[in-house]
Amino acid sequence: MLIDVSQTHESSGLTKLCDFQIQTNGIMVKALTSRLYSNPISSVVRELASNALDAAPTQPMEIRVPTALDPSFRIRDKGPGLSRTSMVEVFTRFGESTKRRDNSQIGGFGLGAKSPFAIANSYTIISSHAGIQTTYMASIGADGMPALHEVSSQPTNDTGLEIIVPAKPSLKWVEALSQIQYFEPRPIVTGCTYNGPTIIHENPQYLVISGGEPSILVGPVAYPLNTSHFQRVPPFVLKFPIGTIEVTASREEIVYSPATIQRIQNAIDLHRQDYLSLQDDLVAKCTTVPQIWQVLKGSIFDKTYTFNAPGGRTYRVGNPYVEIPGASYLKVTSSDRKRKRWKGTSHSGSSLYFYSEDVAYLEDDNRKMQERIESTLRNQPNFSHGTDVYVVKDRTPFDDMGLPIIPLGTIPTAAPIRKPSRPIAHRILNDRGALVVSPTPCTHYLPVTVVDKATYWRGVRLSRAIYMAMCRRIGGQIALITPDFKGKYDTLRDAAAEWEAAAQTFLDTEAPALALYNSYQQVDGWDTPLYAALAANGLLPPPPPKPANYNPARYYDVQAFCSGWASCNINYKEEYLKVVQANPLFTLLGIKHWASTDTADLTRIVSLIK
Amino acid sequence: MYPHLITTNTVTIIRDGQTYTATSDMQGFADALDCIRQGEWDAAIDHITPRATIEEYADGSLVIEGDRLLRNGTEVDHVMVPHILSMKEKGFDIGPLVAFLDKVLRNPSMRSRNQLWRFVATNNIAITPEGDLLFYKKVQDNYYDVHTGKSNCYTVGSTHTMSRSEVDDDPESTCSTGLHVCSFEYLRSFGGQRTMLCQVDPADVVSVPIDYQNTKVRVCRLTVVKEVANPEPLDTGVYDDSIPF
């Protein structure tokens, strides 16, 4: 890159005292390496890749991003390599560049080759030049000054330069590849999954990529365009030759000087109309309306297109909407969606302007079905505030245009069978008509009666399926007591008082015992023959007394019931492990779990431990 | 002695013309320096690049070819490497991890697999001995799901499924349809009163939305393992029945 430093300088009557100088010390080196770049990783990739492209413009370079198996960034070009003299010039002299003769090469500031110091204090360079492969290491010494070291040499038939920079694996390395995504020939990238951009159109002045943002290419290096400096920028990638656009010394950004802004604006103005005709061509190739919207994404032109559907119908498409003429639909606003039954505004025979983010459902003739579905859709998460919801009668236009439409009848309903009553904590009925005590407040209270194994709800006999559906709505894990009430009462209301009292007694008297039982269950191994055998021989503390009315079969999921109640203070498991694990014979015997029930094993263990 | 260079934040060793180099923020840096100072050059290289360590630990169940980590000929993402090393360090058997990888590779969608690797890259992976992932899920006080409050009741032991095709596999859709689970980091953003620990077959993971640093996951099948009163971050490791909280 040609860098013009010539300035007008005329004077008289002045005596020049001295020239300014730049000190060569660690601080200056830091300023020109680690402190120069705001995005060091991206800069290392861009600088080293630019150098590799300059060295071998026709052969693809090889890039390996850091991985956990090899935590280093590696880049290799197939150029001629560097002689020892050139190595010293390029790698040890800041401001030294061999690329200032013309604009055919990207570099020029004489900083890029040193950019790895921005992320690491050393890096390795392997140069294969004139039949000799030499390995060098560049490092920052104790005084902050960099030095180049030669490691070894060996004969080779290869040529080229490989740079190895130690680096932690990070997604930033993959993201950094975006700045070199237009390099030709395409770099061969390994160590990550990297797909370059999908170029939809390319000509010498600009290129268009799928879903692209406005940006510019200076030579092969891509820079995002700060559109606040410009007017009416189509989403294309403008190409500029090296040297025509000023970049910062770090080459991370474009310098938005008045001249540069003017140059870029001129190019935008020149190609804007071009881009419009290209857009027309691209739209003409689209076979569905969503494809057209994709092309028009970010477009600055307020232009509508005619879309000819396969059935001979035509629609007008804009950015990003489509006009459906003569439609019958119900438009449901945000507040209407909250209602049990959607009200909305009915339209018939007018044009529906359907935007890309809108949602359409096909109406169902069955009103009851419709209502259930509407209540289901109230919970749809993808309705943002900008989304309009339509219920339409005719799906033809949507099929024509390749737009998604959802037939309401296919949506599964999650509508409650019955609205939850006021929560009654801890007391519900189970499907056997028994009073159920739950550790959690339950939202449902099923006032059912059980007569001769049939379940009645408000006088209506419930089928098994419906009854199970109702039961599924009961939350929480349950513990069960079965007071003998069957046939005693016709309705829950009659039974409620007595049941409530029964439940209270249950909670007061049996819950602590249940909790104890539960804690036994949680202590793996307490309730095992091995524990009993060890305890009987005085090797473990005796087990705590069994709860009154101890009958595991009586309790359903006691663990859950008890979790909210008392817990046992003795850590039996710990005690147990102390004894068992302290003796290596236990593992040697090959018994890996203390729940072993093999009597022979148990006897052996006990005798061995003794 | 091999040619080597140690700086404040890098170490480089050259053995047989091959360069082995790492920065100080890598796991094995300090160990590599120790080995160099004791003259154990090959051991130092093993700390810089964990190839030999992994091959020894995996004992044939994982193969490293060039830059690729392979399980039965299928490439496993490099993001697994720190987890493999962590499992080894903690003394876990390779079995559950291999089971986990087999299940990941059985995930029918490449898109989902790639998103799962992204999750693995930024989170610890807590797995069961069968290789299933453990996640948290917040539910309401009555164990119903937070979103609708009436669709699913996540009691302990219950299994919930959704047709895979109904679960949104677009990571850009940050809030969408699917059974949601998360890592510890996301819990505070997850409404609900109770925290359940759920077991998910990696093959049932559909997408990892891009918000919240990849801590939220949409799946099509999950089983509730237990209720957790005081959830803690799950470290990378194998968890059997005795989850400590």
PDB file of N, CA and C in Angstrom, chain A residues 289-349:
ATOM      1  N   VAL A 289     -43.179 -15.695  -1.526  1.00  0.00           N
ATOM      2  CA  VAL A 289     -43.118 -14.343  -0.971  1.00  0.00           C
ATOM      3  C   VAL A 289     -42.048 -14.221   0.126  1.00  0.00           C
ATOM      4  N   PRO A 290     -41.891 -15.216   1.032  1.00  0.00           N
ATOM      5  CA  PRO A 290     -40.804 -15.084   2.013  1.00  0.00           C
ATOM      6  C   PRO A 290     -39.426 -14.917   1.365  1.00  0.00           C
ATOM      7  N   GLN A 291     -39.217 -15.562   0.214  1.00  0.00           N
ATOM      8  CA  GLN A 291     -37.932 -15.366  -0.483  1.00  0.00           C
ATOM      9  C   GLN A 291     -37.774 -13.908  -0.915  1.00  0.00           C
ATOM     10  N   ILE A 292     -38.866 -13.316  -1.403  1.00  0.00           N
ATOM     11  CA  ILE A 292     -38.805 -11.902  -1.823  1.00  0.00           C
ATOM     12  C   ILE A 292     -38.474 -11.031  -0.615  1.00  0.00           C
ATOM     13  N   TRP A 293     -39.130 -11.322   0.493  1.00  0.00           N
ATOM     14  CA  TRP A 293     -38.848 -10.525   1.704  1.00  0.00           C
ATOM     15  C   TRP A 293     -37.382 -10.629   2.093  1.00  0.00           C
ATOM     16  N   GLN A 294     -36.804 -11.812   1.902  1.00  0.00           N
ATOM     17  CA  GLN A 294     -35.387 -12.001   2.233  1.00  0.00           C
ATOM     18  C   GLN A 294     -34.521 -11.109   1.355  1.00  0.00           C
ATOM     19  N   VAL A 295     -34.887 -11.030   0.052  1.00  0.00           N
ATOM     20  CA  VAL A 295     -34.121 -10.161  -0.868  1.00  0.00           C
ATOM     21  C   VAL A 295     -34.286  -8.697  -0.461  1.00  0.00           C
ATOM     22  N   LEU A 296     -35.497  -8.326  -0.058  1.00  0.00           N
ATOM     23  CA  LEU A 296     -35.775  -6.912   0.237  1.00  0.00           C
ATOM     24  C   LEU A 296     -35.287  -6.487   1.621  1.00  0.00           C
ATOM     25  N   LYS A 297     -34.782  -7.459   2.403  1.00  0.00           N
ATOM     26  CA  LYS A 297     -34.327  -7.147   3.757  1.00  0.00           C
ATOM     27  C   LYS A 297     -33.258  -6.054   3.708  1.00  0.00           C
ATOM     28  N   GLY A 298     -33.493  -4.981   4.436  1.00  0.00           N
ATOM     29  CA  GLY A 298     -32.521  -3.888   4.484  1.00  0.00           C
ATOM     30  C   GLY A 298     -32.546  -2.982   3.274  1.00  0.00           C
ATOM     31  N   SER A 299     -33.462  -3.267   2.334  1.00  0.00           N
ATOM     32  CA  SER A 299     -33.518  -2.448   1.119  1.00  0.00           C
ATOM     33  C   SER A 299     -33.983  -1.037   1.448  1.00  0.00           C
ATOM     34  N   ILE A 300     -33.422  -0.053   0.734  1.00  0.00           N
ATOM     35  CA  ILE A 300     -33.799   1.335   0.998  1.00  0.00           C
ATOM     36  C   ILE A 300     -34.858   1.810   0.007  1.00  0.00           C
ATOM     37  N   PHE A 301     -35.208   0.946  -0.935  1.00  0.00           N
ATOM     38  CA  PHE A 301     -36.140   1.377  -1.982  1.00  0.00           C
ATOM     39  C   PHE A 301     -37.570   1.041  -1.585  1.00  0.00           C
ATOM     40  N   ASP A 302     -38.416   2.032  -1.670  1.00  0.00           N
ATOM     41  CA  ASP A 302     -39.813   1.819  -1.325  1.00  0.00           C
ATOM     42  C   ASP A 302     -40.538   1.388  -2.598  1.00  0.00           C
ATOM     43  N   LYS A 303     -40.365   0.138  -2.954  1.00  0.00           N
ATOM     44  CA  LYS A 303     -40.902  -0.319  -4.229  1.00  0.00           C
ATOM     45  C   LYS A 303     -41.737  -1.566  -4.010  1.00  0.00           C
ATOM     46  N   THR A 304     -42.863  -1.651  -4.692  1.00  0.00           N
ATOM     47  CA  THR A 304     -43.673  -2.876  -4.573  1.00  0.00           C
ATOM     48  C   THR A 304     -43.528  -3.701  -5.851  1.00  0.00           C
ATOM     49  N   TYR A 305     -43.638  -5.010  -5.670  1.00  0.00           N
ATOM     50  CA  TYR A 305     -43.479  -5.935  -6.789  1.00  0.00           C
ATOM     51  C   TYR A 305     -44.761  -6.735  -6.981  1.00  0.00           C
ATOM     52  N   THR A 306     -44.947  -7.212  -8.179  1.00  0.00           N
ATOM     53  CA  THR A 306     -46.089  -8.086  -8.431  1.00  0.00           C
ATOM     54  C   THR A 306     -45.609  -9.522  -8.379  1.00  0.00           C
ATOM     55  N   PHE A 307     -46.294 -10.324  -7.581  1.00  0.00           N
ATOM     56  CA  PHE A 307     -45.923 -11.731  -7.475  1.00  0.00           C
ATOM     57  C   PHE A 307     -46.985 -12.563  -8.184  1.00  0.00           C
ATOM     58  N   ASN A 308     -46.567 -13.289  -9.197  1.00  0.00           N
ATOM     59  CA  ASN A 308     -47.515 -14.120  -9.945  1.00  0.00           C
ATOM     60  C   ASN A 308     -47.541 -15.512  -9.346  1.00  0.00           C
ATOM     61  N   ALA A 309     -48.673 -15.828  -8.735  1.00  0.00           N
ATOM     62  CA  ALA A 309     -48.790 -17.122  -8.070  1.00  0.00           C
ATOM     63  C   ALA A 309     -49.041 -18.215  -9.103  1.00  0.00           C
ATOM     64  N   PRO A 310     -48.717 -19.477  -8.746  1.00  0.00           N
ATOM     65  CA  PRO A 310     -48.895 -20.576  -9.713  1.00  0.00           C
ATOM     66  C   PRO A 310     -50.333 -20.693 -10.240  1.00  0.00           C
ATOM     67  N   GLY A 311     -51.330 -20.369  -9.426  1.00  0.00           N
ATOM     68  CA  GLY A 311     -52.726 -20.515  -9.856  1.00  0.00           C
ATOM     69  C   GLY A 311     -53.215 -19.390 -10.760  1.00  0.00           C
ATOM     70  N   GLY A 312     -52.319 -18.471 -11.146  1.00  0.00           N
ATOM     71  CA  GLY A 312     -52.729 -17.378 -12.024  1.00  0.00           C
ATOM     72  C   GLY A 312     -53.096 -16.109 -11.272  1.00  0.00           C
ATOM     73  N   ARG A 313     -53.196 -16.205  -9.937  1.00  0.00           N
ATOM     74  CA  ARG A 313     -53.514 -15.006  -9.170  1.00  0.00           C
ATOM     75  C   ARG A 313     -52.255 -14.154  -8.987  1.00  0.00           C
ATOM     76  N   THR A 314     -52.450 -12.846  -8.788  1.00  0.00           N
ATOM     77  CA  THR A 314     -51.293 -11.963  -8.568  1.00  0.00           C
ATOM     78  C   THR A 314     -51.456 -11.224  -7.236  1.00  0.00           C
ATOM     79  N   TYR A 315     -50.345 -10.980  -6.609  1.00  0.00           N
ATOM     80  CA  TYR A 315     -50.332 -10.276  -5.320  1.00  0.00           C
ATOM     81  C   TYR A 315     -49.277  -9.183  -5.394  1.00  0.00           C
ATOM     82  N   ARG A 316     -49.510  -8.125  -4.630  1.00  0.00           N
ATOM     83  CA  ARG A 316     -48.505  -7.058  -4.570  1.00  0.00           C
ATOM     84  C   ARG A 316     -47.674  -7.232  -3.303  1.00  0.00           C
ATOM     85  N   VAL A 317     -46.340  -7.264  -3.499  1.00  0.00           N
ATOM     86  CA  VAL A 317     -45.434  -7.511  -2.378  1.00  0.00           C
ATOM     87  C   VAL A 317     -44.572  -6.289  -2.134  1.00  0.00           C
ATOM     88  N   GLY A 318     -44.479  -5.884  -0.887  1.00  0.00           N
ATOM     89  CA  GLY A 318     -43.597  -4.764  -0.514  1.00  0.00           C
ATOM     90  C   GLY A 318     -42.604  -5.229   0.528  1.00  0.00           C
ATOM     91  N   ASN A 319     -41.997  -4.300   1.194  1.00  0.00           N
ATOM     92  CA  ASN A 319     -40.929  -4.632   2.162  1.00  0.00           C
ATOM     93  C   ASN A 319     -41.390  -4.365   3.586  1.00  0.00           C
ATOM     94  N   PRO A 320     -41.697  -5.322   4.426  1.00  0.00           N
ATOM     95  CA  PRO A 320     -41.909  -6.729   4.117  1.00  0.00           C
ATOM     96  C   PRO A 320     -43.385  -7.082   4.344  1.00  0.00           C
ATOM     97  N   TYR A 321     -44.206  -6.849   3.366  1.00  0.00           N
ATOM     98  CA  TYR A 321     -45.627  -7.184   3.486  1.00  0.00           C
ATOM     99  C   TYR A 321     -46.147  -7.700   2.155  1.00  0.00           C
ATOM    100  N   VAL A 322     -47.351  -8.250   2.192  1.00  0.00           N
ATOM    101  CA  VAL A 322     -48.005  -8.635   0.950  1.00  0.00           C
ATOM    102  C   VAL A 322     -49.475  -8.251   1.065  1.00  0.00           C
ATOM    103  N   GLU A 323     -50.027  -7.811  -0.031  1.00  0.00           N
ATOM    104  CA  GLU A 323     -51.433  -7.413  -0.019  1.00  0.00           C
ATOM    105  C   GLU A 323     -52.269  -8.587  -0.518  1.00  0.00           C
ATOM    106  N   ILE A 324     -53.232  -8.995   0.300  1.00  0.00           N
ATOM    107  CA  ILE A 324     -54.129 -10.077  -0.130  1.00  0.00           C
ATOM    108  C   ILE A 324     -55.487  -9.435  -0.425  1.00  0.00           C
ATOM    109  N   PRO A 325     -55.833  -9.315  -1.699  1.00  0.00           N
ATOM    110  CA  PRO A 325     -57.088  -8.613  -2.017  1.00  0.00           C
ATOM    111  C   PRO A 325     -58.315  -9.478  -1.716  1.00  0.00           C
ATOM    112  N   GLY A 326     -59.423  -8.810  -1.397  1.00  0.00           N
ATOM    113  CA  GLY A 326     -60.705  -9.489  -1.206  1.00  0.00           C
ATOM    114  C   GLY A 326     -60.691 -10.573  -0.150  1.00  0.00           C
ATOM    115  N   ALA A 327     -60.020 -10.323   0.972  1.00  0.00           N
ATOM    116  CA  ALA A 327     -59.907 -11.366   2.000  1.00  0.00           C
ATOM    117  C   ALA A 327     -61.002 -11.215   3.049  1.00  0.00           C
ATOM    118  N   SER A 328     -61.431 -12.334   3.615  1.00  0.00           N
ATOM    119  CA  SER A 328     -62.343 -12.309   4.750  1.00  0.00           C
ATOM    120  C   SER A 328     -61.546 -12.770   5.959  1.00  0.00           C
ATOM    121  N   TYR A 329     -61.443 -11.923   6.948  1.00  0.00           N
ATOM    122  CA  TYR A 329     -60.579 -12.282   8.084  1.00  0.00           C
ATOM    123  C   TYR A 329     -61.022 -11.571   9.359  1.00  0.00           C
ATOM    124  N   LEU A 330     -60.532 -12.117  10.440  1.00  0.00           N
ATOM    125  CA  LEU A 330     -60.759 -11.513  11.747  1.00  0.00           C
ATOM    126  C   LEU A 330     -59.392 -11.051  12.239  1.00  0.00           C
ATOM    127  N   LYS A 331     -59.287  -9.746  12.507  1.00  0.00           N
ATOM    128  CA  LYS A 331     -58.001  -9.251  13.018  1.00  0.00           C
ATOM    129  C   LYS A 331     -58.088  -9.186  14.539  1.00  0.00           C
ATOM    130  N   VAL A 332     -57.207  -9.905  15.194  1.00  0.00           N
ATOM    131  CA  VAL A 332     -57.249  -9.987  16.647  1.00  0.00           C
ATOM    132  C   VAL A 332     -56.160  -9.095  17.220  1.00  0.00           C
ATOM    133  N   THR A 333     -56.558  -8.092  17.960  1.00  0.00           N
ATOM    134  CA  THR A 333     -55.550  -7.196  18.537  1.00  0.00           C
ATOM    135  C   THR A 333     -55.006  -7.802  19.832  1.00  0.00           C
ATOM    136  N   SER A 334     -53.963  -7.167  20.369  1.00  0.00           N
ATOM    137  CA  SER A 334     -53.315  -7.719  21.560  1.00  0.00           C
ATOM    138  C   SER A 334     -54.298  -7.889  22.716  1.00  0.00           C
ATOM    139  N   SER A 335     -55.143  -6.881  22.945  1.00  0.00           N
ATOM    140  CA  SER A 335     -56.047  -6.973  24.091  1.00  0.00           C
ATOM    141  C   SER A 335     -57.131  -8.028  23.846  1.00  0.00           C
ATOM    142  N   ASP A 336     -57.534  -8.188  22.579  1.00  0.00           N
ATOM    143  CA  ASP A 336     -58.544  -9.217  22.266  1.00  0.00           C
ATOM    144  C   ASP A 336     -58.015 -10.621  22.541  1.00  0.00           C
ATOM    145  N   ARG A 337     -56.698 -10.766  22.367  1.00  0.00           N
ATOM    146  CA  ARG A 337     -56.109 -12.100  22.524  1.00  0.00           C
ATOM    147  C   ARG A 337     -56.232 -12.612  23.950  1.00  0.00           C
ATOM    148  N   LYS A 338     -56.303 -11.711  24.906  1.00  0.00           N
ATOM    149  CA  LYS A 338     -56.394 -12.107  26.308  1.00  0.00           C
ATOM    150  C   LYS A 338     -57.793 -12.639  26.656  1.00  0.00           C
ATOM    151  N   ARG A 339     -58.779 -12.293  25.828  1.00  0.00           N
ATOM    152  CA  ARG A 339     -60.156 -12.678  26.152  1.00  0.00           C
ATOM    153  C   ARG A 339     -60.355 -14.180  26.001  1.00  0.00           C
ATOM    154  N   LYS A 340     -61.392 -14.634  26.673  1.00  0.00           N
ATOM    155  CA  LYS A 340     -61.700 -16.047  26.554  1.00  0.00           C
ATOM    156  C   LYS A 340     -62.082 -16.354  25.100  1.00  0.00           C
ATOM    157  N   ARG A 341     -62.916 -15.488  24.596  1.00  0.00           N
ATOM    158  CA  ARG A 341     -63.281 -15.660  23.191  1.00  0.00           C
ATOM    159  C   ARG A 341     -62.789 -14.443  22.429  1.00  0.00           C
ATOM    160  N   TRP A 342     -62.057 -14.729  21.354  1.00  0.00           N
ATOM    161  CA  TRP A 342     -61.490 -13.604  20.611  1.00  0.00           C
ATOM    162  C   TRP A 342     -62.609 -12.785  19.985  1.00  0.00           C
ATOM    163  N   LYS A 343     -62.493 -11.483  20.195  1.00  0.00           N
ATOM    164  CA  LYS A 343     -63.482 -10.613  19.567  1.00  0.00           C
ATOM    165  C   LYS A 343     -62.942 -10.183  18.203  1.00  0.00           C
ATOM    166  N   GLY A 344     -61.946  -9.319  18.228  1.00  0.00           N
ATOM    167  CA  GLY A 344     -61.339  -8.871  16.975  1.00  0.00           C
ATOM    168  C   GLY A 344     -62.292  -8.054  16.124  1.00  0.00           C
ATOM    169  N   THR A 345     -61.776  -7.647  14.998  1.00  0.00           N
ATOM    170  CA  THR A 345     -62.593  -6.880  14.058  1.00  0.00           C
ATOM    171  C   THR A 345     -62.728  -7.715  12.792  1.00  0.00           C
ATOM    172  N   SER A 346     -63.969  -7.918  12.395  1.00  0.00           N
ATOM    173  CA  SER A 346     -64.211  -8.711  11.193  1.00  0.00           C
ATOM    174  C   SER A 346     -64.091  -7.861   9.940  1.00  0.00           C
ATOM    175  N   HIS A 347     -63.462  -8.418   8.954  1.00  0.00           N
ATOM    176  CA  HIS A 347     -63.388  -7.733   7.668  1.00  0.00           C
ATOM    177  C   HIS A 347     -63.829  -8.719   6.607  1.00  0.00           C
ATOM    178  N   SER A 348     -64.498  -8.202   5.617  1.00  0.00           N
ATOM    179  CA  SER A 348     -64.911  -9.083   4.542  1.00  0.00           C
ATOM    180  C   SER A 348     -64.718  -8.383   3.206  1.00  0.00           C
ATOM    181  N   GLY A 349     -64.016  -9.017   2.302  1.00  0.00           N
ATOM    182  CA  GLY A 349     -63.844  -8.479   0.956  1.00  0.00           C
ATOM    183  C   GLY A 349     -62.863  -7.333   0.850  1.00  0.00           C
TER     184      GLY A 349
END
